[in-house]
Coordinates of C-alpha atoms in Angstrom, one line a residue:
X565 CA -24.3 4.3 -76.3
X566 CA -21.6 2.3 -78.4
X567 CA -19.3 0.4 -77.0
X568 CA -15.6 2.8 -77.3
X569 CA -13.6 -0.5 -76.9
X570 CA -15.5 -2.6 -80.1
X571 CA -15.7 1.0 -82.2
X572 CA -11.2 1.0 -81.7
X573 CA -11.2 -2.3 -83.0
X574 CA -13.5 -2.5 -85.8
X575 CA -14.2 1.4 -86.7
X576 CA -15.3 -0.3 -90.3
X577 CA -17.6 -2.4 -89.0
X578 CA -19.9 1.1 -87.4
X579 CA -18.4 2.9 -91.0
X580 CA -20.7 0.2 -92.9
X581 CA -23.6 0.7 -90.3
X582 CA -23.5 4.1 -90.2
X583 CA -23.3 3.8 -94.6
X584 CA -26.7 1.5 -94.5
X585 CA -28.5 4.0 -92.2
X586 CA -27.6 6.6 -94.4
X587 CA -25.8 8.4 -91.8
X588 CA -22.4 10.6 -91.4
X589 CA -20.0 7.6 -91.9
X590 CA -17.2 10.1 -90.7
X591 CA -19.1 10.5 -87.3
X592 CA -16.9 7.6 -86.4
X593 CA -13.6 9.0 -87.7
X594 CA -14.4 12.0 -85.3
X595 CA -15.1 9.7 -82.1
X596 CA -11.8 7.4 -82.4
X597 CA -9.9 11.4 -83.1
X598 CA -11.5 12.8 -79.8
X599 CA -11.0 9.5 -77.9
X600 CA -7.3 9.6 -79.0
X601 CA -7.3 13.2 -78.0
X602 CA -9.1 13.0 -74.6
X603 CA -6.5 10.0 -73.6
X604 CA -4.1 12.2 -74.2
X605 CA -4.9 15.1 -72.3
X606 CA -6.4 12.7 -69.4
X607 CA -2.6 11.5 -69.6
X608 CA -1.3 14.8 -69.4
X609 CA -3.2 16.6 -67.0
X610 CA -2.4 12.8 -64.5
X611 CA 1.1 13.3 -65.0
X612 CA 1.3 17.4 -64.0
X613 CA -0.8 16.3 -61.1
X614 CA 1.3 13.6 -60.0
X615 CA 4.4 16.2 -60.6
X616 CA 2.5 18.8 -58.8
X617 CA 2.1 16.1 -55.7
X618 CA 5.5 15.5 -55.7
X619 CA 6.8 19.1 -55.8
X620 CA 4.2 20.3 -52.7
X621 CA 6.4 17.4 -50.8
X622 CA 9.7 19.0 -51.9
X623 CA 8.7 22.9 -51.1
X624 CA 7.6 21.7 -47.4
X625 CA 11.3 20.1 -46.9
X626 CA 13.0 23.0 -48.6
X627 CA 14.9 25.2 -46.3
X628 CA 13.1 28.9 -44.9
X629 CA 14.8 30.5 -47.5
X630 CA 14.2 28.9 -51.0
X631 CA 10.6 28.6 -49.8
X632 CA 9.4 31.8 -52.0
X633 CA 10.8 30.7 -55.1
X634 CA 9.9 27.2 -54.6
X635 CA 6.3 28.8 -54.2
X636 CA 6.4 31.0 -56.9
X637 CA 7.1 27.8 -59.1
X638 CA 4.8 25.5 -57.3
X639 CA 2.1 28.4 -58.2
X640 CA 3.2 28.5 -62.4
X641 CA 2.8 24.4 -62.0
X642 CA -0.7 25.0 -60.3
X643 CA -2.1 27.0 -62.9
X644 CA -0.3 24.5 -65.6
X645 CA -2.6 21.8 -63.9
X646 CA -6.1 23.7 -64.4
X647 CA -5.1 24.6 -67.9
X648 CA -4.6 21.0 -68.5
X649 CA -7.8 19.4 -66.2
X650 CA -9.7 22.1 -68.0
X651 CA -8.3 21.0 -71.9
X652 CA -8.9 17.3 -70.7
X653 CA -12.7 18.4 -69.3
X654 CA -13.6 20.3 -72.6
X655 CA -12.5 17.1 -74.6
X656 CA -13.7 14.7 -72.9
X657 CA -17.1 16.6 -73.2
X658 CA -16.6 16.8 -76.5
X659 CA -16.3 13.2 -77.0
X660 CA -19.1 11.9 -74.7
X661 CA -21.4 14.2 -77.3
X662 CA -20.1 12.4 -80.2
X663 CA -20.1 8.9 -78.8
X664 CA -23.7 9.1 -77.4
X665 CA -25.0 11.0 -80.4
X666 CA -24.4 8.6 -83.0
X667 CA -26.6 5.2 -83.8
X668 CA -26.2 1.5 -82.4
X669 CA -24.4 -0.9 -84.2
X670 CA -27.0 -2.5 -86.7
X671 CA -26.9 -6.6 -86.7
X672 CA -25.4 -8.4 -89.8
X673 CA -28.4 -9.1 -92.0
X674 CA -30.6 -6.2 -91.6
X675 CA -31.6 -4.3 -95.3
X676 CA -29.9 -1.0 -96.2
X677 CA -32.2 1.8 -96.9
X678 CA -34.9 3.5 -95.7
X679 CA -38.3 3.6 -94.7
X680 CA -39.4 1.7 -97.9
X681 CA -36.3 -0.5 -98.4
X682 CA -38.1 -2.8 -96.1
X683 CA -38.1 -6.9 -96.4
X684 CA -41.1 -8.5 -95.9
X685 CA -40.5 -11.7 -94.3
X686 CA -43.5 -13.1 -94.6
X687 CA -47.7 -12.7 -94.7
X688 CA -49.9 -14.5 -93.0
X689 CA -53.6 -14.8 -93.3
X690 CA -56.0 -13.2 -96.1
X691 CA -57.2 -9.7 -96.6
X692 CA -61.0 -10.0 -96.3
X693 CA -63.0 -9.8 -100.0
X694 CA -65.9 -7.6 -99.0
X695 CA -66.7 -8.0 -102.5
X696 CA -68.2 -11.5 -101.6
X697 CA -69.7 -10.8 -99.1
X698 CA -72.1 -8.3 -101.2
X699 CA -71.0 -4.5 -99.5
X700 CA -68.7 -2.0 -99.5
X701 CA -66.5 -1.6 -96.5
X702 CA -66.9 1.5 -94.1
X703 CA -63.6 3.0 -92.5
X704 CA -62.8 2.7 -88.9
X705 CA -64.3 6.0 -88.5
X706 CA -67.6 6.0 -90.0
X707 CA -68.0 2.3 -88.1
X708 CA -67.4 3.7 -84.6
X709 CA -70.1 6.7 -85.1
X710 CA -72.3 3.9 -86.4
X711 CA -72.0 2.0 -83.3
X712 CA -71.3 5.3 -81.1
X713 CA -67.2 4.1 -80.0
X714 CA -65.7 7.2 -81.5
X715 CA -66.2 10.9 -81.2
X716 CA -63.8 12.9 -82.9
X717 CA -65.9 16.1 -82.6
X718 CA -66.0 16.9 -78.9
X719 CA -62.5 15.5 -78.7
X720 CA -61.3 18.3 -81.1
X721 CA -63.9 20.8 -79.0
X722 CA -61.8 19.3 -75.4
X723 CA -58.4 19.1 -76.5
X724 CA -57.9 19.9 -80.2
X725 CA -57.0 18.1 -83.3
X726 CA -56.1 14.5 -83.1
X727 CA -57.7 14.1 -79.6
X728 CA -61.0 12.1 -79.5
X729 CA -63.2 10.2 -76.9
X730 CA -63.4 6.2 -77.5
X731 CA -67.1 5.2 -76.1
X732 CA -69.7 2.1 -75.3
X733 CA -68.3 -1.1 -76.1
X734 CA -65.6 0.2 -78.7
X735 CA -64.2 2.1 -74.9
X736 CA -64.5 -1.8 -73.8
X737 CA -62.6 -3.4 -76.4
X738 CA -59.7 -1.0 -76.7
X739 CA -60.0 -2.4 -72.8
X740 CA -60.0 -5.7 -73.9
X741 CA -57.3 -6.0 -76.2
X742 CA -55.1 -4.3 -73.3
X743 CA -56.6 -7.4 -70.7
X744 CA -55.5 -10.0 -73.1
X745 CA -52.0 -8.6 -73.8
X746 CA -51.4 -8.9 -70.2
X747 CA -52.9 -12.4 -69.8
X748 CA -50.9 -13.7 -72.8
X749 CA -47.3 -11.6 -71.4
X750 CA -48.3 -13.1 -68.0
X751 CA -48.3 -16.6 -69.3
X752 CA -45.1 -16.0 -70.3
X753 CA -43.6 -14.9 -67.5
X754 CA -43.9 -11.2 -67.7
X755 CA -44.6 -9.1 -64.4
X756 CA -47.4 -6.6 -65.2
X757 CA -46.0 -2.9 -64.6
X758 CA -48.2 0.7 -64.7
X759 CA -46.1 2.4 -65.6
X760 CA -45.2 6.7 -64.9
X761 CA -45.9 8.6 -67.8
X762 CA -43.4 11.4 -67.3
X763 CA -39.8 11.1 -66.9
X764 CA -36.8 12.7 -66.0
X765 CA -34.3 14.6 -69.2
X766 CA -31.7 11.7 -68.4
X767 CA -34.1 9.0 -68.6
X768 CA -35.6 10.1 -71.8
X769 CA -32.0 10.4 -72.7
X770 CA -30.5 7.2 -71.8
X771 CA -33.4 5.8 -73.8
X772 CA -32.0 6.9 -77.0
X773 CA -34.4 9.9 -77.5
X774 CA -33.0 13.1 -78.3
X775 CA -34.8 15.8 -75.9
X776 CA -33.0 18.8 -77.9
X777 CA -34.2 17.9 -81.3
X778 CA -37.1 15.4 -80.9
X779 CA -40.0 17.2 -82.1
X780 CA -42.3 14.1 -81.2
X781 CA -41.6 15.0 -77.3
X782 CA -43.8 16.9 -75.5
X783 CA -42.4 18.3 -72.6
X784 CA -43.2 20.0 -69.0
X785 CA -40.5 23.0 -69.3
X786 CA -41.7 24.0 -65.7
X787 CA -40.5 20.5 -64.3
X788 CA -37.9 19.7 -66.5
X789 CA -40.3 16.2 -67.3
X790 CA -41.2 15.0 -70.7
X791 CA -44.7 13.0 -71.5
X792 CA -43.7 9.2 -72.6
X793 CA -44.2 8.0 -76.2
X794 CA -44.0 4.4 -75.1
X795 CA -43.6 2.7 -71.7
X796 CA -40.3 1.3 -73.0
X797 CA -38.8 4.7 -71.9
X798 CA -40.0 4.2 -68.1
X799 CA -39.3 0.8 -68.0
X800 CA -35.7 1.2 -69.7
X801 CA -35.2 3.4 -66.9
X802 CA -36.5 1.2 -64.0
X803 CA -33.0 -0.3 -63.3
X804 CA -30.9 2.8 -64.2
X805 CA -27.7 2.4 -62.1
X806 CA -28.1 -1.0 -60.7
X807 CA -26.1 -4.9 -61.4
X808 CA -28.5 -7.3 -62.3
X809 CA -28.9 -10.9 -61.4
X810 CA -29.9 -13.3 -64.1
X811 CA -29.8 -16.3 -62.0
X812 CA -33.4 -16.9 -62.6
X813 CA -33.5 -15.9 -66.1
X814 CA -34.2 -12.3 -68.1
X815 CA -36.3 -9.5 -66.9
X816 CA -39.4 -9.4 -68.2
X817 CA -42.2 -6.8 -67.9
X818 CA -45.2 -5.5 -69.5
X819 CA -46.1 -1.9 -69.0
X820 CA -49.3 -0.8 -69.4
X821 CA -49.3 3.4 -70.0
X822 CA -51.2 6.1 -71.6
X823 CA -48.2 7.9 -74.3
X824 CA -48.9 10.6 -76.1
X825 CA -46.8 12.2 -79.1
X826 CA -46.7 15.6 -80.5
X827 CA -46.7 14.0 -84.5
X828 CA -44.9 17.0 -85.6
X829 CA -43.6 15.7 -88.5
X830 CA -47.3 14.3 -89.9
X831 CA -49.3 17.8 -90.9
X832 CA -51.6 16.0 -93.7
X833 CA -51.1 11.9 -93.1
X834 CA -53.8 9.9 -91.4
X835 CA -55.9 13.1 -90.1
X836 CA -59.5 11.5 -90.4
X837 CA -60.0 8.9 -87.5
X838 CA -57.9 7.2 -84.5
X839 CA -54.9 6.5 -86.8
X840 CA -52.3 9.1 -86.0
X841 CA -53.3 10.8 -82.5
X842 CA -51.4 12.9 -79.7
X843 CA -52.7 10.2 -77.2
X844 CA -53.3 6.6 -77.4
X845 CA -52.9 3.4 -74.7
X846 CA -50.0 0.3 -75.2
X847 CA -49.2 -2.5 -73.5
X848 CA -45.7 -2.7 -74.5
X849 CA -43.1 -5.4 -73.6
X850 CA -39.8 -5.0 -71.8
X851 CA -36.8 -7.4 -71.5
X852 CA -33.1 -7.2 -69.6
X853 CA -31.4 -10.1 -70.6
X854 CA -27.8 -11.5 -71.1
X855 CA -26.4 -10.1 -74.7
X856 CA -26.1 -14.0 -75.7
X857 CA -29.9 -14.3 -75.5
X858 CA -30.5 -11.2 -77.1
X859 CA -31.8 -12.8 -80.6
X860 CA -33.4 -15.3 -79.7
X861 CA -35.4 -13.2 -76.9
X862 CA -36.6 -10.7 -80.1
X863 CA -37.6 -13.7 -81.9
X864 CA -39.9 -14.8 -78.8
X865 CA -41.8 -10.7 -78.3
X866 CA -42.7 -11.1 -82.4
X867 CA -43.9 -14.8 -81.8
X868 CA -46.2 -13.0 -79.0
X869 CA -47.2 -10.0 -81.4
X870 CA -47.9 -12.4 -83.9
X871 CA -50.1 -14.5 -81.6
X872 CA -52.0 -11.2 -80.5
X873 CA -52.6 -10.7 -84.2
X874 CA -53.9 -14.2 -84.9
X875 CA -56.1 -14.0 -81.7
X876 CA -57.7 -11.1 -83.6
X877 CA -58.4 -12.7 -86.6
X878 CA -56.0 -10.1 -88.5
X879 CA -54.5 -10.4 -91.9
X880 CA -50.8 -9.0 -91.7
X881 CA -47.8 -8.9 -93.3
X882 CA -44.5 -9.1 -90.5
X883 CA -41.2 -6.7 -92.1
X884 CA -37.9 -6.7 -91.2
X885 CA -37.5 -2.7 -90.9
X886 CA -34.0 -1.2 -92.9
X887 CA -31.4 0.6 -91.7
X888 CA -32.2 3.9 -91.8
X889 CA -35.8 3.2 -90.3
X890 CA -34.6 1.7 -86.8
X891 CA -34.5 4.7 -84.7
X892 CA -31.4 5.7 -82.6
X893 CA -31.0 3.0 -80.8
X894 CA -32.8 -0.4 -82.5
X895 CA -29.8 -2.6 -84.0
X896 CA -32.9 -4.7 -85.2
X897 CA -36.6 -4.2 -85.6
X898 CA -39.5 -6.2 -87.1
X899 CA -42.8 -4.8 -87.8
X900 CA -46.0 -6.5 -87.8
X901 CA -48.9 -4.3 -90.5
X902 CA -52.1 -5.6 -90.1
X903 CA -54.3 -5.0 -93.5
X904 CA -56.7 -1.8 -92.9
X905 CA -59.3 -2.9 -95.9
X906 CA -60.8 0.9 -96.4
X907 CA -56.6 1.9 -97.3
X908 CA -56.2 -1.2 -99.3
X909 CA -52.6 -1.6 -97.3
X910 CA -50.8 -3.2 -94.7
X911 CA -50.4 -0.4 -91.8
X912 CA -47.8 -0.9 -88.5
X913 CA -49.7 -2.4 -85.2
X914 CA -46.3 -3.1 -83.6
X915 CA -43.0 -3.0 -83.8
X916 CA -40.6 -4.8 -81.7
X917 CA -36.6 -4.0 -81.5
X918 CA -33.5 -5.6 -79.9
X919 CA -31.4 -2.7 -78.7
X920 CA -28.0 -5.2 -77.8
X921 CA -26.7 -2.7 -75.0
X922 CA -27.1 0.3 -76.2
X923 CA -29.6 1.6 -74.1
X924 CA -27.8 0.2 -71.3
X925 CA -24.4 1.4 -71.5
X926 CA -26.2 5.0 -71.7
X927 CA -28.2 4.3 -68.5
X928 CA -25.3 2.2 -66.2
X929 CA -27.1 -1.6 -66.6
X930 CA -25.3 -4.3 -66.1
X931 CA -25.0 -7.5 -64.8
X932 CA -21.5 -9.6 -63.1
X933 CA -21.0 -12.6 -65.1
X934 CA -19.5 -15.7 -63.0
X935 CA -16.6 -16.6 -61.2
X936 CA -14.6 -19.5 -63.5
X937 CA -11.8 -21.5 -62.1
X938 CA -8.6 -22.4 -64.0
X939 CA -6.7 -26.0 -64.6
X940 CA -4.8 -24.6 -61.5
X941 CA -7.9 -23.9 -59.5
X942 CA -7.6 -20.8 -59.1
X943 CA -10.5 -18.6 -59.3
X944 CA -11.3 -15.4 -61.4
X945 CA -14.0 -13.6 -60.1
X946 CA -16.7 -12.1 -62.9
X947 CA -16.7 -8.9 -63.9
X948 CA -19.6 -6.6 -64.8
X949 CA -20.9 -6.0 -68.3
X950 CA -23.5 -4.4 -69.8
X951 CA -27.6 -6.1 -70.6
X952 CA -29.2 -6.4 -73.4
X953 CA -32.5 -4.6 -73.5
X954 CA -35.5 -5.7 -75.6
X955 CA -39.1 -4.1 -76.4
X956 CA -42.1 -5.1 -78.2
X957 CA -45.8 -3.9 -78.6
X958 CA -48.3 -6.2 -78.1
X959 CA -51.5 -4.5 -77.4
X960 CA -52.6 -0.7 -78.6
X961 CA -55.2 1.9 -79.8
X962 CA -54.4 1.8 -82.7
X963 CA -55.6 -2.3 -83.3
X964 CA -59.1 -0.8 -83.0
X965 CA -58.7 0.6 -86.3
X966 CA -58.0 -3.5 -88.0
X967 CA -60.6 -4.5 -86.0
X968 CA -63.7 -2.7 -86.3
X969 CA -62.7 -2.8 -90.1
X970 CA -62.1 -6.2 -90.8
X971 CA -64.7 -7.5 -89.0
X972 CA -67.7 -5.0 -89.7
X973 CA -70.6 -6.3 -91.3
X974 CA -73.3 -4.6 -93.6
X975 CA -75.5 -3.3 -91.3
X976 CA -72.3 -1.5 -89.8
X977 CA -72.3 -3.9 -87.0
X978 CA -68.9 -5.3 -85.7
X979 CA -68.3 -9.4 -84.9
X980 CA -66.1 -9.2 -81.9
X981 CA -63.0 -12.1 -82.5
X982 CA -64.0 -15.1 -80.7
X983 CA -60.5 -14.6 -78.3
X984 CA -61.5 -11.3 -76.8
X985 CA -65.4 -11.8 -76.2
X986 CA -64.8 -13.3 -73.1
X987 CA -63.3 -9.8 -71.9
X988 CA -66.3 -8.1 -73.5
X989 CA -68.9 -9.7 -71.1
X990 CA -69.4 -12.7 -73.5
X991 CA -70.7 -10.1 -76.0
X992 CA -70.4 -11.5 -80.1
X993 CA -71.0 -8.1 -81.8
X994 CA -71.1 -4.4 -81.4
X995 CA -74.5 -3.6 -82.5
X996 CA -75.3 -0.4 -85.0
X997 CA -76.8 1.9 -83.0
X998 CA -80.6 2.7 -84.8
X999 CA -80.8 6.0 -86.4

C-alpha cells in the first residue's frame, strides 16, 4: 500500500510511475477524489454525532412535557447519523480498494516498458563453446535421464503435467545448492527459517498478491488457505502487526520452502523438462530494515545471488527489470539469467526486489524511530513509521537446469562445481548411468 500522505503531495510523481508501468495513470486521480470524499463524509457523519451527543444531554434536561417532541427530533437526528456513518463506511471502502489495488511507487532510474524493455547492467563470465570441446550439448532433460536425476514420466503418471521426481545425486545437488545458500545467508547474518507453505487470504494479501484475480495461486477453498509461490509471502507475514526494533540492525532471514504455482498463464512455454513446474524448492532471502537502508540492502541480496552464481561456475547476465515487469509491489527489481547453452539464451535464476514499504503499510510493520532533544532540551519522543521490506533468491530448482548443462561432458556425465562437492559427499561428477 501507498503512502496517502506522499500520493497528496506529489500525485504526479505516482501519475509518471503509473505511465512507465503502463498502468491506469487516472487510478491516482480516483484515489486523491475518494480520499477528498471519504474526509468529507468522516467529517460529517463526526459532527452529526457530536450534535447527536449534545442533543441526548438536552432532551434528558428538558421538562416532562417537551420530552415527546424532543424525542421525535432526537429520533429524525438518529437516523441522519446512520445515513451519514453508512455514506462515510461505503466510501471509505471504496477508497481502501483503490489505494491498495494500485502499484508501489517505482524508484527514480528504473526503465519504462515491459518485459523486454529490460537494461542489462552487466555480464559476467563466458557461455561455454561446446564447439571446442568437440560435442554437441544435451538439454537439462536428456542429461538427468542419462544420469537417472529426472523422471518426468511417473511425475506426470503421480500428479500430472509439470510435476516430476528429481533422483540419485541430481535429488542431492538440488540439496546441495539449498545447503550452500544457507551457509552463505548464515555468514551474513541471516537466521535460517522453514517456513509454512499455506497462508491465510490477508497474508497473501498484504503481500501484494491479488487472491481474486491471481491465476498463479492455488488455493484451499475448504480452508480459506492459499499454497505459497515463494517464502517471501510467509516471511512478509511473520511480523504482521508488530513495532520493530532495529537497535541491532535489519531483520534478516532465509526461508527455505517447497512453492508451487499454478503457471496459468504458460500453456506452450518451457513444457519439456524442470523449467516451468507447479512445484519447485527456494531458499529465498528476507529483509525488514529502516527505509534509509533500503538501497543499499538490495544492493547487498544481488551481491549474494551473484556470489551463488559464481560459486556455480555460471555464465549470466544481471538486468535491471522495467516498469511494467516489477509485479505489484517491487519499486525495484534486478534479475540475475544464467546462460542455458541447449536455448542459446540467458534465462531468470533469481530475482531480487526492494519493496520500500509497501508491503508493510498493507500488513501494519513498523518500527518507532528515536527520541531527539531540542537546543532547549526538551525531548520529542519518536514516532512509528513504516519498514522497508526486501527479498531475494538465492538458491532454487530451477539452477539444476544451468548446471547439469553447463557443466555436462560428452559421455553425458556432469562435473559437479568445485563449491558444492563438499555437500555432495566429496563427489566430482555425476556419472552416466550404463545403458
Amino acid at each position: 500500500m501507498i503512502d496517502i500522505n506522499l500520493l497528496r503531495e506529489n500525485p504526479d510523481v505516482f501519475r509518471a510511475s503509473q505511465r512507465a508501468r503502463g498502468k491506469d495513470e487516472t487510478h491516482v486521480d480516483r484515489i486523491l477524489e475518494a480520499d477528498t470524499a471519504r474526509r468529507a463524509l468522516i467529517g460529517e457523519y463526526e459532527n452529526l454525532r457530536a450534535e447527536q451527543n449534545a442533543f441526548g444531554k438536552k432532551v434528558a434536561k428538558a421538562p416532562k412535557e417537551e420530552k415527546p417532541a424532543l424525542v421525535a427530533q432526537a429520533k429524525e437526528l438518529a437516523a441522519r447519523v446512520n445515513e451519514a456513518k453508512a455514506a462515510s463506511e461505503a466510501k471509505t471502502a471504496e477508497y481502501e480498494e483503490l489505494i491498495s489495488s494500485i502499484e508501489n511507487l517505482i524508484i527514480d532510474g528504473v526503465p519504462t516498458g515491459g518485459e523486454d524493455d529490460y537494461v542489462v547492467v552487466k555480464k559476467v563470465g563466458t557461455p561455454r563453446d561446446f564447439t571446442a570441446d568437440g560435442f554437441e550439448p544435451r538439454d537439462h532433460l536428456e542429461i538427468g535421464e542419462l544420469v537417472d536425476g529426472i523422471d518426468m514420466a511417473r511425475g506426470a503418471k503421480v500428479s500430472g503435467a509439470r510435476f516430476y521426481f528429481l533422483k540419485g545425486q541430481v535429488a542431492r545437488l538440488e540439496q546441495a545448492l539449498m545447503w550452500m545458500a544457507l551457509d552463505l545467508a548464515t555468514e551474513h547474518g541471516f537466521t535460517m527459517m522453514t517456513t509454512p507453505t499455506l497462508v491465510r487470504p490477508e497474508i497473501m494479501n498484504g503481500t501484494g498478491f491479488n487472491v481474486k484475480h491471481d491465476d498463479e495461486i492455488y488455493r484451499l477453498e475448504r480452508d480459506d488457505l492459499y499454497l505459497v509461490g515463494t517464502s517471501e509471502v510467509a516471511l512478509a507475514g511473520y511480523h504482521t502487526d508488530e513495532i520493530l526494533d532495529f537497535e541491532k540492525g535489519a531483520k534478516k532471514y532465509l526461508g527455505w520452502s517447497s512453492c508451487y504455482r499454478r503457471e496459468a498463464g504458460s500453456a506452450g512455454k518451457d513444457t519439456r523438462g524442470i523449467i516451468r513446474v507447479h512445484q519447485f524448492n527456494k531458499a529465498e532471502m528476507f529483509v525488514y530494515c529502516p527505509v534509509e537502508q533500503a538501497e543499499e540492502m538490495h544492493d547487498k541480496l544481488l551481491s549474494l545471488e551473484e556470489e551463488m552464481l559464481q560459486r556455480c561456475g555460471l555464465a549470466y547476465r544481471v538486468i535491471d527489470t522495467a516498469a511494467g515487469d516489477l509485479g505489484t509491489s517491487a519499486a525495484r527489481k534486478f534479475d540475475c539469467e544464467a546462460w542455458v547453452p541447449t536455448q542459446g539464451t540467458y534465462r531468470e535464476l533469481t530475482s531480487t526486489s526492494n519493496c520500500t514499504t509497501y508491503q508493510a503499510r498493507r500488513l501494519n510493520i513498523r518500527e518507532r524511530t528515536p527520541d531527539t532533544v531540542d537546543e532547549a532540551g526538551n525531548v520529542r519522543k519518536g514516532r512509528t513509521r513504516s519498514v522497508a521490506t526486501l527479498n531475494g533468491t538465492l538458491a532454487t530448482t530451477r539452477w539444476v537446469v544451468a548446471i547439469l548443462e553447463t557443466h555436462q561432458q560428452a559421455d553425458g556425465s556432469v562435473r559437479i562445481p568445485e563449491a558444492l562437492r563438499p555437500y555432495m559427499g566429496g563427489a566430482e561428477v555425476i556419472p552416466a548411468i550404463a545403458e
